[in-house]
Short mmCIF file of N, CA, C and O in Angstrom, two decimals:
data_model
loop_
_atom_site.label_atom_id
_atom_site.label_comp_id
_atom_site.label_asym_id
_atom_site.label_seq_id
_atom_site.Cartn_x
_atom_site.Cartn_y
_atom_site.Cartn_z
N THR A 79 42.79 56.11 88.12
CA THR A 79 41.79 57.16 88.43
C THR A 79 42.63 58.36 88.99
O THR A 79 42.43 59.51 88.53
N GLN A 80 43.52 58.10 89.84
CA GLN A 80 44.35 59.19 90.44
C GLN A 80 45.21 59.91 89.39
O GLN A 80 45.24 61.12 89.42
N VAL A 81 45.73 59.14 88.44
CA VAL A 81 46.56 59.69 87.44
C VAL A 81 45.70 60.61 86.54
O VAL A 81 46.10 61.69 86.14
N VAL A 82 44.55 60.13 86.12
CA VAL A 82 43.69 60.78 85.27
C VAL A 82 43.24 62.15 85.90
O VAL A 82 43.18 63.26 85.41
N LYS A 83 42.84 62.10 87.23
CA LYS A 83 42.37 63.24 87.90
C LYS A 83 43.46 64.26 88.08
O LYS A 83 43.20 65.50 88.02
N GLN A 84 44.72 63.91 88.30
CA GLN A 84 45.86 64.79 88.53
C GLN A 84 46.53 65.32 87.25
O GLN A 84 47.35 66.19 87.32
N SER A 85 46.30 64.60 86.11
CA SER A 85 46.99 64.97 84.91
C SER A 85 46.05 65.18 83.76
O SER A 85 45.46 64.16 83.27
N PRO A 86 45.73 66.45 83.49
CA PRO A 86 44.71 66.76 82.44
C PRO A 86 44.98 66.15 81.04
O PRO A 86 44.11 66.01 80.27
N TYR A 87 46.28 65.90 80.73
CA TYR A 87 46.70 65.39 79.43
C TYR A 87 46.50 63.91 79.32
O TYR A 87 46.71 63.34 78.30
N VAL A 88 46.21 63.15 80.42
CA VAL A 88 45.98 61.73 80.45
C VAL A 88 44.47 61.45 80.17
O VAL A 88 43.65 61.86 80.89
N GLU A 89 44.19 60.71 79.00
CA GLU A 89 42.85 60.49 78.69
C GLU A 89 42.34 59.36 79.41
O GLU A 89 41.14 59.31 79.81
N SER A 90 43.12 58.27 79.65
CA SER A 90 42.72 57.14 80.38
C SER A 90 43.95 56.46 80.98
O SER A 90 45.00 56.54 80.34
N CYS A 91 43.67 55.70 82.03
CA CYS A 91 44.84 54.96 82.66
C CYS A 91 44.21 53.79 83.35
O CYS A 91 43.26 53.95 84.23
N THR A 92 44.70 52.55 83.06
CA THR A 92 44.13 51.38 83.65
C THR A 92 45.20 50.38 84.06
O THR A 92 46.15 50.23 83.42
N ALA A 93 44.85 49.72 85.17
CA ALA A 93 45.87 48.78 85.68
C ALA A 93 45.17 47.42 85.33
O ALA A 93 43.94 47.28 85.20
N PHE A 94 46.03 46.37 85.08
CA PHE A 94 45.49 45.05 84.79
C PHE A 94 46.29 43.97 85.58
O PHE A 94 47.51 44.20 85.94
N ASN A 95 45.75 42.88 85.86
CA ASN A 95 46.26 41.76 86.52
C ASN A 95 45.93 40.44 85.95
O ASN A 95 44.66 40.25 85.75
N THR A 96 46.83 39.64 85.60
CA THR A 96 46.42 38.25 85.01
C THR A 96 47.21 37.19 85.83
O THR A 96 48.40 37.36 86.04
N ALA A 97 46.49 36.29 86.31
CA ALA A 97 47.04 35.13 87.07
C ALA A 97 47.21 33.92 86.28
O ALA A 97 46.35 33.56 85.52
N TYR A 98 48.34 33.31 86.45
CA TYR A 98 48.68 31.97 85.79
C TYR A 98 48.82 30.95 86.88
O TYR A 98 48.99 31.26 88.00
N SER A 99 48.96 29.65 86.48
CA SER A 99 49.14 28.68 87.47
C SER A 99 50.48 28.76 88.18
O SER A 99 50.59 28.37 89.36
N ASP A 100 51.42 29.36 87.54
CA ASP A 100 52.88 29.41 88.21
C ASP A 100 53.39 30.83 88.35
O ASP A 100 54.55 30.98 88.83
N SER A 101 52.71 31.82 87.89
CA SER A 101 53.19 33.22 87.95
C SER A 101 51.98 34.12 87.75
O SER A 101 50.89 33.76 87.67
N GLY A 102 52.24 35.39 87.57
CA GLY A 102 51.30 36.35 87.35
C GLY A 102 51.89 37.60 86.55
O GLY A 102 53.03 37.71 86.43
N LEU A 103 50.95 38.39 86.15
CA LEU A 103 51.46 39.60 85.34
C LEU A 103 50.59 40.78 85.85
O LEU A 103 49.33 40.69 85.91
N PHE A 104 51.25 41.85 86.29
CA PHE A 104 50.57 43.11 86.64
C PHE A 104 51.18 44.21 85.81
O PHE A 104 52.28 44.24 85.53
N GLY A 105 50.28 45.12 85.35
CA GLY A 105 50.74 46.19 84.59
C GLY A 105 49.77 47.37 84.59
O GLY A 105 48.67 47.25 85.10
N VAL A 106 50.26 48.54 83.99
CA VAL A 106 49.50 49.70 83.92
C VAL A 106 49.64 50.25 82.52
O VAL A 106 50.83 50.29 82.00
N TYR A 107 48.55 50.59 81.86
CA TYR A 107 48.74 51.31 80.62
C TYR A 107 47.90 52.58 80.57
O TYR A 107 46.89 52.73 81.31
N GLY A 108 48.34 53.52 79.74
CA GLY A 108 47.61 54.78 79.68
C GLY A 108 47.55 55.30 78.32
O GLY A 108 48.29 54.94 77.45
N VAL A 109 46.59 56.27 78.12
CA VAL A 109 46.39 56.93 76.78
C VAL A 109 46.56 58.36 77.03
O VAL A 109 45.83 58.95 77.88
N SER A 110 47.40 58.95 76.20
CA SER A 110 47.53 60.46 76.22
C SER A 110 47.92 61.03 74.81
O SER A 110 48.09 60.23 73.95
N HIS A 111 48.07 62.24 74.68
CA HIS A 111 48.55 62.84 73.47
C HIS A 111 50.02 62.40 73.29
O HIS A 111 50.73 62.36 74.30
N PRO A 112 50.43 62.20 72.12
CA PRO A 112 51.80 61.66 71.89
C PRO A 112 52.89 62.54 72.51
O PRO A 112 53.85 62.10 73.05
N ASP A 113 52.76 63.88 72.45
CA ASP A 113 53.71 64.75 72.95
C ASP A 113 53.79 64.84 74.52
O ASP A 113 54.69 65.35 75.12
N LYS A 114 52.74 64.19 75.12
CA LYS A 114 52.72 64.23 76.60
C LYS A 114 52.91 62.78 77.23
O LYS A 114 52.75 62.52 78.35
N ALA A 115 53.32 61.79 76.31
CA ALA A 115 53.55 60.45 76.73
C ALA A 115 54.57 60.35 77.90
O ALA A 115 54.35 59.57 78.85
N GLY A 116 55.62 61.11 77.83
CA GLY A 116 56.67 61.06 78.85
C GLY A 116 56.16 61.54 80.21
O GLY A 116 56.43 60.95 81.24
N ASP A 117 55.40 62.61 80.14
CA ASP A 117 54.73 63.14 81.34
C ASP A 117 53.80 62.12 81.93
O ASP A 117 53.68 62.03 83.22
N MET A 118 53.09 61.45 81.06
CA MET A 118 52.16 60.44 81.58
C MET A 118 52.86 59.28 82.27
O MET A 118 52.44 58.86 83.39
N CYS A 119 53.94 58.91 81.73
CA CYS A 119 54.74 57.75 82.35
C CYS A 119 55.26 58.18 83.63
O CYS A 119 55.32 57.41 84.63
N LEU A 120 55.77 59.55 83.79
CA LEU A 120 56.22 59.92 85.06
C LEU A 120 55.07 59.99 86.08
O LEU A 120 55.34 59.68 87.27
N ALA A 121 53.84 60.37 85.67
CA ALA A 121 52.74 60.43 86.56
C ALA A 121 52.34 59.06 87.02
O ALA A 121 52.04 58.84 88.21
N ILE A 122 52.41 58.05 86.10
CA ILE A 122 52.09 56.67 86.51
C ILE A 122 53.21 56.20 87.51
O ILE A 122 52.81 55.52 88.52
N ALA A 123 54.44 56.46 87.16
CA ALA A 123 55.50 55.96 88.02
C ALA A 123 55.38 56.60 89.43
O ALA A 123 55.58 55.81 90.43
N LYS A 124 55.08 57.83 89.50
CA LYS A 124 54.86 58.54 90.77
C LYS A 124 53.76 57.82 91.57
O LYS A 124 53.93 57.64 92.84
N THR A 125 52.69 57.56 90.97
CA THR A 125 51.54 56.97 91.58
C THR A 125 51.88 55.54 92.06
O THR A 125 51.56 55.15 93.23
N MET A 126 52.56 54.83 91.29
CA MET A 126 52.97 53.45 91.58
C MET A 126 53.91 53.43 92.78
O MET A 126 53.86 52.55 93.68
N THR A 127 54.81 54.44 92.88
CA THR A 127 55.73 54.59 94.01
C THR A 127 55.06 54.77 95.36
O THR A 127 55.47 54.24 96.30
N GLY A 128 53.89 55.47 95.28
CA GLY A 128 53.11 55.68 96.43
C GLY A 128 52.47 54.42 96.97
O GLY A 128 51.92 54.42 98.06
N LEU A 129 52.47 53.38 96.16
CA LEU A 129 51.88 52.08 96.62
C LEU A 129 52.81 51.16 97.28
O LEU A 129 52.50 50.01 97.72
N ALA A 130 54.06 51.70 97.55
CA ALA A 130 55.04 50.85 98.23
C ALA A 130 54.63 50.45 99.64
O ALA A 130 55.08 49.50 100.14
N SER A 131 53.89 51.31 100.30
CA SER A 131 53.42 50.92 101.63
C SER A 131 51.88 51.19 101.74
O SER A 131 51.40 52.14 101.20
N VAL A 132 51.20 50.23 102.32
CA VAL A 132 49.78 50.36 102.37
C VAL A 132 49.39 50.31 103.90
O VAL A 132 49.80 49.33 104.59
N SER A 133 48.58 51.18 104.31
CA SER A 133 48.12 51.14 105.68
C SER A 133 47.15 50.10 105.98
O SER A 133 46.47 49.53 105.07
N ALA A 134 46.93 49.73 107.19
CA ALA A 134 45.93 48.69 107.59
C ALA A 134 44.58 49.12 107.07
O ALA A 134 43.79 48.32 106.78
N GLU A 135 44.33 50.44 107.28
CA GLU A 135 42.97 50.98 106.91
C GLU A 135 42.76 50.82 105.40
O GLU A 135 41.61 50.45 104.92
N GLU A 136 43.81 51.16 104.63
CA GLU A 136 43.63 51.01 103.17
C GLU A 136 43.41 49.62 102.75
O GLU A 136 42.66 49.30 101.85
N LEU A 137 44.19 48.66 103.40
CA LEU A 137 44.06 47.33 103.11
C LEU A 137 42.59 46.72 103.43
O LEU A 137 42.06 46.03 102.66
N ALA A 138 42.11 47.17 104.61
CA ALA A 138 40.73 46.74 104.99
C ALA A 138 39.76 47.25 104.00
O ALA A 138 38.74 46.53 103.57
N LYS A 139 39.93 48.51 103.56
CA LYS A 139 38.95 49.12 102.61
C LYS A 139 39.03 48.34 101.22
O LYS A 139 37.98 48.01 100.64
N ALA A 140 40.19 48.02 100.77
CA ALA A 140 40.41 47.26 99.54
C ALA A 140 39.82 45.92 99.61
O ALA A 140 39.11 45.39 98.69
N LYS A 141 39.92 45.24 100.81
CA LYS A 141 39.39 43.87 100.97
C LYS A 141 37.83 43.95 100.87
O LYS A 141 37.20 43.08 100.35
N ALA A 142 37.22 45.03 101.49
CA ALA A 142 35.77 45.22 101.50
C ALA A 142 35.29 45.51 100.11
O ALA A 142 34.26 44.93 99.73
N VAL A 143 35.94 46.28 99.30
CA VAL A 143 35.59 46.52 97.94
C VAL A 143 35.69 45.21 97.13
O VAL A 143 34.70 44.87 96.33
N LEU A 144 36.70 44.41 97.27
CA LEU A 144 36.88 43.15 96.60
C LEU A 144 35.73 42.21 96.93
O LEU A 144 35.17 41.59 96.10
N LYS A 145 35.43 42.15 98.25
CA LYS A 145 34.33 41.21 98.70
C LYS A 145 33.01 41.63 98.06
O LYS A 145 32.29 40.88 97.54
N GLY A 146 32.76 42.93 98.06
CA GLY A 146 31.50 43.43 97.45
C GLY A 146 31.43 43.11 95.92
O GLY A 146 30.34 42.77 95.44
N ASN A 147 32.58 43.30 95.25
CA ASN A 147 32.64 43.01 93.78
C ASN A 147 32.35 41.49 93.58
O ASN A 147 31.68 41.13 92.67
N LEU A 148 32.98 40.67 94.41
CA LEU A 148 32.77 39.24 94.28
C LEU A 148 31.29 38.79 94.47
O LEU A 148 30.74 38.07 93.69
N PHE A 149 30.75 39.42 95.43
CA PHE A 149 29.25 39.14 95.76
C PHE A 149 28.36 39.62 94.57
O PHE A 149 27.42 38.88 94.25
N ARG A 150 28.61 40.76 93.98
CA ARG A 150 27.86 41.21 92.87
C ARG A 150 28.03 40.35 91.66
O ARG A 150 27.10 40.19 90.92
N GLN A 151 29.28 39.78 91.45
CA GLN A 151 29.46 38.93 90.33
C GLN A 151 28.76 37.61 90.45
O GLN A 151 28.39 36.98 89.50
N MET A 152 28.51 37.19 91.70
CA MET A 152 27.77 35.89 91.89
C MET A 152 26.31 35.99 91.38
O MET A 152 25.66 35.10 91.16
N ASP A 153 25.80 37.26 91.20
CA ASP A 153 24.52 37.45 90.67
C ASP A 153 24.41 37.27 89.14
O ASP A 153 23.37 37.24 88.60
N ASP A 154 25.56 37.32 88.49
CA ASP A 154 25.65 37.31 87.07
C ASP A 154 26.19 35.96 86.67
O ASP A 154 27.25 35.60 86.94
N ASP A 155 25.32 35.16 86.03
CA ASP A 155 25.65 33.77 85.61
C ASP A 155 26.90 33.77 84.68
O ASP A 155 27.73 32.90 84.87
N SER A 156 27.02 34.70 83.75
CA SER A 156 28.11 34.72 82.89
C SER A 156 29.43 34.95 83.67
O SER A 156 30.44 34.20 83.47
N ALA A 157 29.43 35.86 84.59
CA ALA A 157 30.64 36.17 85.38
C ALA A 157 30.97 34.93 86.24
O ALA A 157 32.11 34.56 86.49
N LEU A 158 29.90 34.33 86.82
CA LEU A 158 30.08 33.11 87.70
C LEU A 158 30.73 32.00 86.88
O LEU A 158 31.71 31.36 87.37
N MET A 159 30.24 31.81 85.68
CA MET A 159 30.82 30.72 84.84
C MET A 159 32.29 30.97 84.44
O MET A 159 33.12 30.10 84.48
N GLN A 160 32.54 32.27 84.14
CA GLN A 160 33.92 32.61 83.81
C GLN A 160 34.84 32.43 85.07
O GLN A 160 35.95 31.95 84.86
N ASP A 161 34.38 32.80 86.21
CA ASP A 161 35.17 32.68 87.33
C ASP A 161 35.47 31.16 87.63
O ASP A 161 36.62 30.78 87.96
N MET A 162 34.42 30.33 87.49
CA MET A 162 34.63 28.93 87.74
C MET A 162 35.55 28.32 86.74
O MET A 162 36.42 27.46 87.00
N GLY A 163 35.51 28.73 85.53
CA GLY A 163 36.35 28.30 84.42
C GLY A 163 37.83 28.68 84.67
O GLY A 163 38.75 27.85 84.58
N THR A 164 37.99 29.88 85.11
CA THR A 164 39.40 30.39 85.50
C THR A 164 39.98 29.57 86.64
O THR A 164 41.13 29.17 86.56
N GLN A 165 39.13 29.33 87.67
CA GLN A 165 39.57 28.56 88.81
C GLN A 165 40.00 27.12 88.32
O GLN A 165 41.02 26.58 88.77
N LEU A 166 39.15 26.51 87.47
CA LEU A 166 39.43 25.21 87.00
C LEU A 166 40.73 25.20 86.22
O LEU A 166 41.53 24.24 86.39
N LEU A 167 40.91 26.15 85.27
CA LEU A 167 42.17 26.21 84.48
C LEU A 167 43.39 26.44 85.34
O LEU A 167 44.46 25.84 85.11
N LEU A 168 43.31 27.24 86.36
CA LEU A 168 44.45 27.58 87.23
C LEU A 168 44.83 26.40 88.15
O LEU A 168 46.01 26.22 88.51
N SER A 169 43.76 25.76 88.67
CA SER A 169 44.06 24.71 89.68
C SER A 169 44.30 23.30 88.99
O SER A 169 44.84 22.48 89.67
N GLY A 170 43.84 23.15 87.72
CA GLY A 170 44.01 21.89 87.13
C GLY A 170 43.02 20.78 87.59
O GLY A 170 43.09 19.68 87.35
N ARG A 171 42.03 21.25 88.49
CA ARG A 171 40.99 20.29 88.92
C ARG A 171 39.56 20.68 88.45
O ARG A 171 39.34 21.75 88.28
#
């Protein structure tokens, strides 16, 4: 969101996270005009560098957002089943 707001040439920018039983994968991808791809990569790298330190207030806010999202997902049977399946696959139990 921050990259898209600050960079008019970036059409979209999304972070993803995938957890495996023994490792994980985190990444960011973006969409821009081909001639602005380098500028987009610099904007993403600058934003990622800003994440090197997180204040206690930012961490508390992120935890509250995550908790709210988890509670909302519990109302959706499909999301609940997907979460249970993921936990089963990752834990092996």
